[in-house]
Coordinates of C-alpha atoms and ligand atoms in Angstrom, one line a residue:
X1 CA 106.7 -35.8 -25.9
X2 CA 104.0 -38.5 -24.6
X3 CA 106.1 -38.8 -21.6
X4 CA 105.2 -38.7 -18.7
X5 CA 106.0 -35.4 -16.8
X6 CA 107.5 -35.8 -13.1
X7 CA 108.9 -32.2 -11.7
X8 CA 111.8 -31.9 -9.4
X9 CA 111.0 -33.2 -5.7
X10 CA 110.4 -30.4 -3.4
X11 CA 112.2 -30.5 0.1
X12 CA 109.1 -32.4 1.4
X13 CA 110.9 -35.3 0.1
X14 CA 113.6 -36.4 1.7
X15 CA 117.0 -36.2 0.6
X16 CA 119.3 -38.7 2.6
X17 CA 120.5 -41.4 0.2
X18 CA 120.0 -44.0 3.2
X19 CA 116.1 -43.9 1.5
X20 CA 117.4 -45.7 -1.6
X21 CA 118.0 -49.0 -0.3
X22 CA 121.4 -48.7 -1.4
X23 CA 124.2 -51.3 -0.8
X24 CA 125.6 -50.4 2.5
X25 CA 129.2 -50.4 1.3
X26 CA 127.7 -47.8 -1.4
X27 CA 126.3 -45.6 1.6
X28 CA 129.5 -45.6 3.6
X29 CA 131.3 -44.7 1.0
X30 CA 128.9 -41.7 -0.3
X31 CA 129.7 -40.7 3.9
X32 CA 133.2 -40.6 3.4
X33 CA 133.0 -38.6 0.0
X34 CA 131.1 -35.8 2.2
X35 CA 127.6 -36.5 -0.5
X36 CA 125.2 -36.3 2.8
X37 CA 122.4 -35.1 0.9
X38 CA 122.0 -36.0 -2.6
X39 CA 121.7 -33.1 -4.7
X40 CA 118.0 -31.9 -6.6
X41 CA 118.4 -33.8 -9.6
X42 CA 120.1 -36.8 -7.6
X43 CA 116.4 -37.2 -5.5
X44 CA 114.6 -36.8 -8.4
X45 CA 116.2 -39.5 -10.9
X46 CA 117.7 -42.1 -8.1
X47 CA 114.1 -43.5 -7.4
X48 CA 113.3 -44.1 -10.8
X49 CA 117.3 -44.9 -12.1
X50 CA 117.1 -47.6 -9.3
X51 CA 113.8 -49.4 -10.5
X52 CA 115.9 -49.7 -13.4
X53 CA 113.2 -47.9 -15.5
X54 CA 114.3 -45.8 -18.8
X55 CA 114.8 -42.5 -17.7
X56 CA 115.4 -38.5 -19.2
X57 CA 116.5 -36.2 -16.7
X58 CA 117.4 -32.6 -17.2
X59 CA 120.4 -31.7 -15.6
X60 CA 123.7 -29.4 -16.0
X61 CA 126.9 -30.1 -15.1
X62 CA 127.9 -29.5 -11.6
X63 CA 124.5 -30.6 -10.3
X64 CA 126.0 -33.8 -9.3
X65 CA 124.2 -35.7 -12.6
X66 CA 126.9 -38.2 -12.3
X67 CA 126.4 -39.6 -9.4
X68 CA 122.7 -39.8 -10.2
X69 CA 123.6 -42.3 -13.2
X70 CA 126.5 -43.9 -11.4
X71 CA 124.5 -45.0 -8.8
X72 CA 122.0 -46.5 -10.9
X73 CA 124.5 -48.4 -13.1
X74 CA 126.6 -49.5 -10.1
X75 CA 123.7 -51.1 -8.1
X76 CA 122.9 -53.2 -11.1
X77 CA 126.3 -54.7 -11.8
X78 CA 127.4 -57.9 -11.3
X79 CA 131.7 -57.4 -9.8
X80 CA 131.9 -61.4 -11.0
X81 CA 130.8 -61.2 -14.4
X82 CA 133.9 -60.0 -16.3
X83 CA 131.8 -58.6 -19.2
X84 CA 130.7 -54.9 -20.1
X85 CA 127.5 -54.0 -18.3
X86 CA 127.7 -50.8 -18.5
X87 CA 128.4 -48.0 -21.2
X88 CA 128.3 -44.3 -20.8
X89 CA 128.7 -42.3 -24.0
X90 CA 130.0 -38.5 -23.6
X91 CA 130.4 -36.0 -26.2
X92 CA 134.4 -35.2 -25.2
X93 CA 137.7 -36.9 -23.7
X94 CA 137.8 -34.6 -20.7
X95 CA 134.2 -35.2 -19.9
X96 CA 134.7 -38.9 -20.6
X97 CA 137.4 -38.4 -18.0
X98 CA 135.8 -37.1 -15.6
X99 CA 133.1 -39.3 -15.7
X100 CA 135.1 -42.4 -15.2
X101 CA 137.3 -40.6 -12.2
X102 CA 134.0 -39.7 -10.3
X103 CA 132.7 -43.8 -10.9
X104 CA 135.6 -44.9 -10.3
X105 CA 135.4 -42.9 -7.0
X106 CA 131.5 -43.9 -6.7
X107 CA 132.4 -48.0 -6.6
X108 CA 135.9 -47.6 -4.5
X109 CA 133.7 -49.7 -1.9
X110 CA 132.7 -52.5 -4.0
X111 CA 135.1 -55.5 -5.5
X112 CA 137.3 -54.6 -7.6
X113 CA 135.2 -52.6 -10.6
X114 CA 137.3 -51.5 -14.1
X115 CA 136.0 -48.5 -15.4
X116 CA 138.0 -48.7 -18.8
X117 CA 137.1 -45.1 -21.4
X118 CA 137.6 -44.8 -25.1
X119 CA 137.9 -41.8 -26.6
X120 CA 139.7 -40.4 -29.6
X121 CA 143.3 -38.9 -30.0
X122 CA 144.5 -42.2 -28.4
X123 CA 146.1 -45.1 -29.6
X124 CA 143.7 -47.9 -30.3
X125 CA 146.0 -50.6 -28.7
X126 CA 145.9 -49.7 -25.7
X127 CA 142.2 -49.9 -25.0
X128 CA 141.8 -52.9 -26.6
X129 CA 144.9 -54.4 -24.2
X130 CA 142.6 -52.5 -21.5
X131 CA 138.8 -54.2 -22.8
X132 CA 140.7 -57.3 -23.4
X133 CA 142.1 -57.5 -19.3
X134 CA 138.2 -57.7 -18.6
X135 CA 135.9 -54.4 -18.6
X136 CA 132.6 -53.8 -16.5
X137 CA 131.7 -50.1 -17.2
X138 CA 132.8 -48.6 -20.7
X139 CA 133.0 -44.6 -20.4
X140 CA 133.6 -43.5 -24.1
X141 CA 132.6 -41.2 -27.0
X142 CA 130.5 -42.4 -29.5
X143 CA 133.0 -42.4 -32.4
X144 CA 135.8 -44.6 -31.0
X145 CA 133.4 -46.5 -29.0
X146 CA 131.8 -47.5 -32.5
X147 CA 135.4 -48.0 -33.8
X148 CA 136.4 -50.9 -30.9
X149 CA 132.7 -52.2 -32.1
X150 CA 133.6 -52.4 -35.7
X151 CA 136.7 -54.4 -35.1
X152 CA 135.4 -56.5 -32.6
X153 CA 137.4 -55.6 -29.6
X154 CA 134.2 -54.6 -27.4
X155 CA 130.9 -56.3 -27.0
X156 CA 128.0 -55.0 -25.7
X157 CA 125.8 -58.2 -25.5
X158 CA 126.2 -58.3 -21.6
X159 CA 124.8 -54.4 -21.5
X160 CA 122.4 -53.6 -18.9
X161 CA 122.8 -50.3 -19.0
X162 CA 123.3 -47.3 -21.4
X163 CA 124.0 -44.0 -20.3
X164 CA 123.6 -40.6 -23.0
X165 CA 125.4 -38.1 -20.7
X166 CA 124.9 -34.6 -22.3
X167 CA 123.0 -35.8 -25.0
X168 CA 122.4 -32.1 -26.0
X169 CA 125.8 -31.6 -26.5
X170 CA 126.5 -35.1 -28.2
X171 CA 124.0 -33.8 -30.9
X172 CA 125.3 -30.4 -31.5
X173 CA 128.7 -32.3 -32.2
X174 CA 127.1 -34.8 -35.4
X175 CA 127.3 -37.7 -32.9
X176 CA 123.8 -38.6 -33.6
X177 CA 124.5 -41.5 -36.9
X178 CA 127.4 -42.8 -34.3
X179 CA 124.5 -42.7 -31.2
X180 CA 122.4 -44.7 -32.7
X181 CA 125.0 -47.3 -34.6
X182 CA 125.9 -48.0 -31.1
X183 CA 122.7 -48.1 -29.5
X184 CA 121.6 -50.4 -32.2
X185 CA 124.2 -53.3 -30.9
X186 CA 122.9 -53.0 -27.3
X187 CA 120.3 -55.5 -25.7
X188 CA 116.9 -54.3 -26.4
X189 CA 116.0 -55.2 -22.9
X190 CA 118.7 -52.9 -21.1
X191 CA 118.1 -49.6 -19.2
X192 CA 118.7 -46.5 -21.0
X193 CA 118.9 -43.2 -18.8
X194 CA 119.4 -39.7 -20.8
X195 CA 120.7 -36.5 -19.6
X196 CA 120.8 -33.3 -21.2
X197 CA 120.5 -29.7 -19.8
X198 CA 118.2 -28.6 -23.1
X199 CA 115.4 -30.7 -24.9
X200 CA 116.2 -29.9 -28.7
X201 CA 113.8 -31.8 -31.0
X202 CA 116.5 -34.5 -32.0
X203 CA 116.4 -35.6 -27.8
X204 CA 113.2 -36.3 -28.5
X205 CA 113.5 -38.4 -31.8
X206 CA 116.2 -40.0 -29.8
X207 CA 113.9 -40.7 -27.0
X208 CA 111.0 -42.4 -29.1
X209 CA 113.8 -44.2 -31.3
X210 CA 115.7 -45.9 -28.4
X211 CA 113.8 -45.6 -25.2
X212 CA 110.6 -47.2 -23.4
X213 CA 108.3 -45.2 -21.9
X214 CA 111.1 -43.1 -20.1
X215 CA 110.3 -41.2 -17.2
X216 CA 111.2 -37.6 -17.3
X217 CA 112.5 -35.2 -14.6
X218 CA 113.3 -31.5 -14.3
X219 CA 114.6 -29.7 -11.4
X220 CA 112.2 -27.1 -10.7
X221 CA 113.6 -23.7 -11.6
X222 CA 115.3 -22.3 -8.7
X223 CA 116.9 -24.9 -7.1
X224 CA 120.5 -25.4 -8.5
X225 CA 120.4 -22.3 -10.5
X226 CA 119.5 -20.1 -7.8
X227 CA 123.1 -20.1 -6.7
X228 CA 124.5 -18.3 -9.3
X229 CA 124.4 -14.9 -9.0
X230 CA 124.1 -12.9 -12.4
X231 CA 125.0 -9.3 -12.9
X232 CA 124.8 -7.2 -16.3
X233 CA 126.8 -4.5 -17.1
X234 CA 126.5 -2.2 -20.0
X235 CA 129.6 -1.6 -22.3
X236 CA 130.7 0.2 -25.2
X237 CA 132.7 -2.0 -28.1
X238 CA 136.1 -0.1 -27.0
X239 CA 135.6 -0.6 -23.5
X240 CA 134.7 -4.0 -23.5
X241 CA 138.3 -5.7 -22.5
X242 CA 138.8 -2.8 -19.9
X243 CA 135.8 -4.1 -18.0
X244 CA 136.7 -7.4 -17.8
X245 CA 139.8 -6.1 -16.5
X246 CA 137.8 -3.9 -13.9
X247 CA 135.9 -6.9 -13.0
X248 CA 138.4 -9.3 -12.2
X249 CA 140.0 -6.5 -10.1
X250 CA 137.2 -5.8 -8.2
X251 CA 135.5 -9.3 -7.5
X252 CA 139.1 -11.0 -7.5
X253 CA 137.8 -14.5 -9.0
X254 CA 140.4 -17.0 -8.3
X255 CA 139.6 -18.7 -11.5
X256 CA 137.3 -17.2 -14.1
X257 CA 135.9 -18.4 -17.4
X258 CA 135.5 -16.3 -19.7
X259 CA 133.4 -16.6 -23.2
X260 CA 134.1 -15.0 -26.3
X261 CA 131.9 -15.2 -29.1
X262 CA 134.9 -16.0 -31.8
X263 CA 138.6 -17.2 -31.5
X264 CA 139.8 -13.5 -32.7
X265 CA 138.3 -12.3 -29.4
X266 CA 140.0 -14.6 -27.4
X267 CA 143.0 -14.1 -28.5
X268 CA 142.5 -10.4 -28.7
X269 CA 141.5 -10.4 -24.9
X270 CA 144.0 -12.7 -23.9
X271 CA 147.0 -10.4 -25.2
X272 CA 145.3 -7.5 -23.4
X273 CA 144.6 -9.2 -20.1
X274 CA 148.4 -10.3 -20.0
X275 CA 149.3 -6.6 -20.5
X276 CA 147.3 -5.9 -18.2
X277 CA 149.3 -8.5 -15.8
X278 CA 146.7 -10.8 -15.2
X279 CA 147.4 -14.7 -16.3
X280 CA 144.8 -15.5 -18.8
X281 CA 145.1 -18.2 -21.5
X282 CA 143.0 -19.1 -24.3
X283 CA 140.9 -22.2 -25.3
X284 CA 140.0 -22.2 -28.9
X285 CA 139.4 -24.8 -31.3
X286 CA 142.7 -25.4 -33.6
X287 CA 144.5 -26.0 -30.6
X288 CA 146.7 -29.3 -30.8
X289 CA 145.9 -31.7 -27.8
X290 CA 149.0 -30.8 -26.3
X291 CA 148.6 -27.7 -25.6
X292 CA 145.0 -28.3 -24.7
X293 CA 145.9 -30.3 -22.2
X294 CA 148.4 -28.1 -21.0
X295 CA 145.9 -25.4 -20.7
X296 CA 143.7 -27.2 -19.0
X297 CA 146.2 -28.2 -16.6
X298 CA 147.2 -25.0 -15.7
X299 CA 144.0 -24.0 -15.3
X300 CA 142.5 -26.3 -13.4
X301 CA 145.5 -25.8 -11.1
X302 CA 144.6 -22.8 -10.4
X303 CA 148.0 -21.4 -11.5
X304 CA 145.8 -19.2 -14.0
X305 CA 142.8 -16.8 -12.7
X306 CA 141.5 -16.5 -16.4
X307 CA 140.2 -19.0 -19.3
X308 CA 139.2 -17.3 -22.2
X309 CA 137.4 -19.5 -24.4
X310 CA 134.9 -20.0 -27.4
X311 CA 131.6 -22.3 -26.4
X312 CA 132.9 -25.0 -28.6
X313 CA 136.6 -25.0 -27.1
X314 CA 134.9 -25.4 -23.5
X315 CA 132.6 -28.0 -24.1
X316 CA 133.3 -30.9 -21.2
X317 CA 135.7 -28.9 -19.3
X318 CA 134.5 -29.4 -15.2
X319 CA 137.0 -27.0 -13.5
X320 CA 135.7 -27.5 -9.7
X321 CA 135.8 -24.2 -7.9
X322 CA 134.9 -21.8 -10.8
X323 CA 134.3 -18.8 -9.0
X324 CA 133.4 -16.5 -11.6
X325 CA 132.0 -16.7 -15.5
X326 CA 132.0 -13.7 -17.4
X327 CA 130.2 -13.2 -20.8
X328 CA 132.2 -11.1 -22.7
X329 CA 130.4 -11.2 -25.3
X330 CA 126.7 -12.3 -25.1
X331 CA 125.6 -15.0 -26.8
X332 CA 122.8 -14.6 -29.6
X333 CA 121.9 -18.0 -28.0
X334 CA 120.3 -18.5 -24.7
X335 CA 120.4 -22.5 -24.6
X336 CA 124.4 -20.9 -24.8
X337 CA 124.2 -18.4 -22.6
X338 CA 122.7 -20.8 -20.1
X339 CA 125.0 -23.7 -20.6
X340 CA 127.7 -21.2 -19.8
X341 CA 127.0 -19.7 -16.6
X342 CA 126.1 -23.1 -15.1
X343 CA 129.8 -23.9 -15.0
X344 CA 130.3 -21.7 -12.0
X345 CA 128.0 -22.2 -8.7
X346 CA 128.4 -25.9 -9.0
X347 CA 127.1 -28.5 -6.1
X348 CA 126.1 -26.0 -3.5
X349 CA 128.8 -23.6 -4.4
X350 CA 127.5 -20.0 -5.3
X351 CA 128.9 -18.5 -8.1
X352 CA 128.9 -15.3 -10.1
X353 CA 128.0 -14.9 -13.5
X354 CA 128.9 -11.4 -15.2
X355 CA 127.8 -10.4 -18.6
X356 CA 129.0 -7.5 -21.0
X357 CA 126.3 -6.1 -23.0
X358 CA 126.8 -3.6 -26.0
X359 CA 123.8 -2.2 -26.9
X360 CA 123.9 -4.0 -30.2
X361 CA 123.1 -7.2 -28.1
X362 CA 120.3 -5.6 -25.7
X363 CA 118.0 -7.7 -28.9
X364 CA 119.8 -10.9 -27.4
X365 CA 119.9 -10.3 -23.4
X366 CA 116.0 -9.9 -24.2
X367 CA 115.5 -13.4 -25.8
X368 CA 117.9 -14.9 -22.9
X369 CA 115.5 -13.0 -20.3
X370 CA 112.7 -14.8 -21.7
X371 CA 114.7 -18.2 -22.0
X372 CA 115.2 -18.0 -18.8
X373 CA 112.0 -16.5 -17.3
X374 CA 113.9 -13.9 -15.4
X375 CA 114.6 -9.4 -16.2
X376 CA 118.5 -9.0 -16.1
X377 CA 119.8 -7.2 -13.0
X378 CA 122.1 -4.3 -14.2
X379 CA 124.9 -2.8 -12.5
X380 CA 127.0 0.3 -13.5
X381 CA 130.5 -0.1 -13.9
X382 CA 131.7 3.1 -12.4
X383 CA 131.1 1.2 -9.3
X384 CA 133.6 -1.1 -10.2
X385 CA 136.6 -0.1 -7.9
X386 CA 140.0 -2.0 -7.5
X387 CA 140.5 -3.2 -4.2
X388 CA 144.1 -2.0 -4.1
X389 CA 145.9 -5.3 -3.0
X390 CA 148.0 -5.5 -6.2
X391 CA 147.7 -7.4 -9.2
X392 CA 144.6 -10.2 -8.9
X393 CA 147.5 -13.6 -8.8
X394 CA 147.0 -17.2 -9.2
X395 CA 147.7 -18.8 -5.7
X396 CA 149.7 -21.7 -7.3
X397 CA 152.1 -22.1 -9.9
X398 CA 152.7 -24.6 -12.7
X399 CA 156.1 -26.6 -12.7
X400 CA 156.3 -28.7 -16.3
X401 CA 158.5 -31.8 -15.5
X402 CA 159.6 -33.1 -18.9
X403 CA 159.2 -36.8 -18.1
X404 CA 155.6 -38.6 -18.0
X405 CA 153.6 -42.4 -18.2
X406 CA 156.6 -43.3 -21.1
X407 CA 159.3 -42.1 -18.0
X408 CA 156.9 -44.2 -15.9
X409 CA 156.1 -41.0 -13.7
X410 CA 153.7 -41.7 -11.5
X411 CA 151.7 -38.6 -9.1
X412 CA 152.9 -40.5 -6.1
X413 CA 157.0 -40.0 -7.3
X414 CA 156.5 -36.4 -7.5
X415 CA 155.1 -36.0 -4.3
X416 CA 157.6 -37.5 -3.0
X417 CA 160.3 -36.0 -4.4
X418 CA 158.8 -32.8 -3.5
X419 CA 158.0 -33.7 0.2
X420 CA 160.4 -36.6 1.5
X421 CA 163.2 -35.1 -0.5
X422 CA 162.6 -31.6 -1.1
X423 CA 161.5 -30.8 2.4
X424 CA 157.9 -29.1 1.6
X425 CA 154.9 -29.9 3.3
X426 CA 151.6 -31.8 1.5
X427 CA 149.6 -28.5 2.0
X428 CA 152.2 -26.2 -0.4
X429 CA 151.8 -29.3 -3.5
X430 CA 148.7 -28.8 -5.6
X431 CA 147.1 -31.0 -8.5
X432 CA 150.0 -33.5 -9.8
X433 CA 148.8 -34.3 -13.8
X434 CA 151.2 -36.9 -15.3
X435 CA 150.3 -37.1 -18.8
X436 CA 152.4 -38.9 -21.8
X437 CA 155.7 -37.3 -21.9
X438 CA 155.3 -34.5 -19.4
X439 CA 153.7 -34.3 -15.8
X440 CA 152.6 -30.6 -14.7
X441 CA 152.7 -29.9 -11.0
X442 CA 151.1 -26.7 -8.9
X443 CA 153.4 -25.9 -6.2
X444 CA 151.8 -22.6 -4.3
X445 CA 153.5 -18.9 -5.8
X446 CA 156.0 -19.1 -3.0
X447 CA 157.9 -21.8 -3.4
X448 CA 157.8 -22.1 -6.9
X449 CA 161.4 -21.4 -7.8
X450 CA 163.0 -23.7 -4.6
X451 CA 160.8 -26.6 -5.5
X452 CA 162.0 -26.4 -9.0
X453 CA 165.4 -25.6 -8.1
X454 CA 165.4 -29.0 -5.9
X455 CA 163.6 -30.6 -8.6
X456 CA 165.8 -30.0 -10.9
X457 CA 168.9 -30.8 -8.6
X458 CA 167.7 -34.1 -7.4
X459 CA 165.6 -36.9 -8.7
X460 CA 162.2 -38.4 -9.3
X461 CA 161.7 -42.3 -9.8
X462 CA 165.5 -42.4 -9.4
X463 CA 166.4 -40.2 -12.4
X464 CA 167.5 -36.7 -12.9
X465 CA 164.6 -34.7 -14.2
X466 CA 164.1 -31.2 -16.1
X467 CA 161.8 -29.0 -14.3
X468 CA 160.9 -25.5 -15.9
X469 CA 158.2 -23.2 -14.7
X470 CA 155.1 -22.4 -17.0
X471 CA 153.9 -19.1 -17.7
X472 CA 155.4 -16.6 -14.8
Ligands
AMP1 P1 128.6 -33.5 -11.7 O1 127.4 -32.7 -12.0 O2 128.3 -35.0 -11.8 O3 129.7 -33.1 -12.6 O4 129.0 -33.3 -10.2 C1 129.4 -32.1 -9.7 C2 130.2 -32.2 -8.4 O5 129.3 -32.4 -7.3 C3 131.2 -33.4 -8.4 O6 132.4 -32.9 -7.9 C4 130.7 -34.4 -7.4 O7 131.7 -35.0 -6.7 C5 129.8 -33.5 -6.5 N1 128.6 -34.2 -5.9 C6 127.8 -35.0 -6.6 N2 126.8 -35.4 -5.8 C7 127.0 -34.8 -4.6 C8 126.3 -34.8 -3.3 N3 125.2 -35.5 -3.2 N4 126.8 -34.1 -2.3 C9 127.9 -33.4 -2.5 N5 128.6 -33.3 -3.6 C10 128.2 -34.0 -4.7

């Protein structure tokens, strides 16, 4: 690529963040969010991020990539100039999302920073009321990013820095003609830093197009992949969905991703997990938003052990806490297959990655052995044994309350109707999602009925709600 090569840090180098010459509001704060260390790719980007020198950095999600641009872009910012300094394109809403909520988090100990995002499948008015009430970091996808360009409503003039977080990803979705329209409007002199978990040749053209002499870093092999464990199993075509089943019976994952190759699978699987009496639901592409996000929610709540979902249906979902990935099916890709299990063992959590292999695909588990410069460790399945403690359940359950942002619903209401009136203690309420007209709340399996029973007898922001209760 004619840039310059700089491999992972070892743990020679120190990994305390208090090396960075960070603001020391910044440091507290990392303190109080529990980052003591900073994570592989964090030591080996911050240095260079900081020096404000164009940087390409290979990096997964979960391996705390983030923080490793946030920190960067946060430093540089000016809290008094009311102008966009920073924008950080993403290749979907929920990872746009998610990016802004962990900045947001990142900068809770500086003055007053808006993190404002754009992305698609909202109204346009909004965000421009939102850019227009004064914006310092823009977290957006390149298409409506480029739209609020078009018509004016965002500037990029002030720019110092541009962030391309999963740029892999951003080009396997066409983004690349709305990449470089937007890149084209920012400063030439600004800092551009580049993360991807795989180099495909259009990274590079990318790289040489927009960036100056950027510095590139890899985490050595080993480190943040090393605590996923992966196991193989050999299957038949008809027994396929009765290993899953075995699988989830015997390791018990409280919430498991699971790949299909196509939406017919997931479907397929999904019906015959929930014969089975698991709770599984599928993520497939011709879903309407709405139910996405209901999905989503019910996953991430952990009110649903199992996920099943094609590759493109799951790109930019960060479910914290993923204890297990099964492959299904295996991917005749291994970039795929590698993108997939890295969703579980996340941040110094170990995770387990199981794959189903017909031997039709032992052609594909070959190339991903190679891909990944490792053999595949096999286990037999006969050794899968159920543990006997009942069906695997979700600990929580999902309560829809129909009532959201246009109700003016706000997480803190239901809480409180749930703890102040309803009696129940902070520890029994999980996740609290308000979204436009509903708001889904995980209440743990025990309680699920009396807290909707209260719900639904007394009242949240003053008003008699409808509760009902999602998928039991
Ligand atoms: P990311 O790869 O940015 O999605 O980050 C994955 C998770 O790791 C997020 O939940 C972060 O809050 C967390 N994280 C990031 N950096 C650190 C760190 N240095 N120490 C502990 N957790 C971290």
């Amino acid at each position: 690529m004619g840039i310059h090569d700089n491999p992972a840090m070892t743990n020679t180098t120190t990994r305390s963040f208090d090396t960075l010459g960070l603001n020391p509001a910044t440091l507290d704060n990392l303190r109080q969010l529990g980052y003591l260390t900073m994570t592989p790719i964090q030591a080996a980007s911050l240095p260079t991020a900081l020096a404000g020198k164009d940087l390409i950095a290979q990096a997964q999600t979960g391996s705390g990539k983030t923080a490793a641009f946030g920190l960067a872009l946060l430093e540089r910012l000016n809290p008094r100039r009311f102008a966009v300094q920073a924008l950080v394109l993403c290749p979907t809403r929920e990872l746009a999302d998610q990016v802004a909520v962990e900045v947001r988090r990142l900068a809770r100990a500086l003055d007053n920073i808006k993190v404002v995002t754009l992305c698609g499948g909202v109204a346009l008015r909004g965000q421009r009321a939102s850019l227009e009430n004064g914006a310092h970091i823009v977290v957006g996808t390149p298409g409506r990013v480029m739209d609020h360009l078009a018509r004016g409503y965002l500037a990029l003039d002030a720019l110092t820095t541009l962030v391309l977080d999963e740029a892999d990803r951003m080009l396997d979705m066409g983004f690349l003609d709305d990449i470089v329209t937007v890149t084209k409007q920012c400063p030439p002199e600004r800092q551009t830093l580049l993360f991807s978990a795989t180099y495909p040749e259009g990274i590079e053209k990318l790289a040489k197009q927009f960036m100056r002499s950027p510095e590139q870093v890899t985490v050595a092999d080993g480190t943040a992949k090393s605590l996923i464990e992966q196991r193989f199993y050999e299957v038949t075509r008809p027994t396929r969905f009765e290993v899953v089943a075995r699988l989830l019976n015997h390791f018990r994952p409280v919430s498991t991703l699971a790949f299909c190759n196509t939406k017919q699978q997931c479907k397929d699987l999904v019906t015959y997990l929930q014969q089975q009496g698991f709770s599984a639901l599928a993520l497939y592409g011709e879903l309407e938003q709405r139910e996405r996000d209901q999905v989503l929610a019910q996953f991430a709540n952990r009110s649903t052990s199992v996920l099943v979902a094609t590759d493109v249906a799951s790109r930019g979902i960060d479910i914290k806490e993923l204890s297990a990935v099964i492959n299904v099916d295996i991917t005749p890709d291994p970039e795929v297959h590698v993108h997939r299990i890295g969703r579980t063992g996340r941040a110094g959590e170990s995770g387990l990655a199981l794959s189903l292999a017909a031997m039709y695909e032992m052609g594909a588990v070959g190339k991903i052995e190679q891909y990944q410069k490792l053999p595949s460790t096999w286990y037999k399945v006969d050794e899968l044994t159920p543990t006997g403690k009942g069906p695997l359940l979700p600990p929580m359950v999902t309560l829809q309350i129909l009532g959201g942002r246009k109700e003016k619903i706000r997480p803190g209401d239901v809480l409180g109707a749930l703890t102040a009136d309803a009696g129940f203690s902070r520890e029994q309420i999980g996740k609290i999602v308000v979204t436009e007209f509903t708001t889904f709340v995980a209440v743990q399996r025990d309680i699920a009925r009396l807290a909707m029973d209260k719900l639904n007898a007394g009242k949240v922001k003053g008003k008699s709600v409808r509760v009902r209760l999602l998928g039991t």
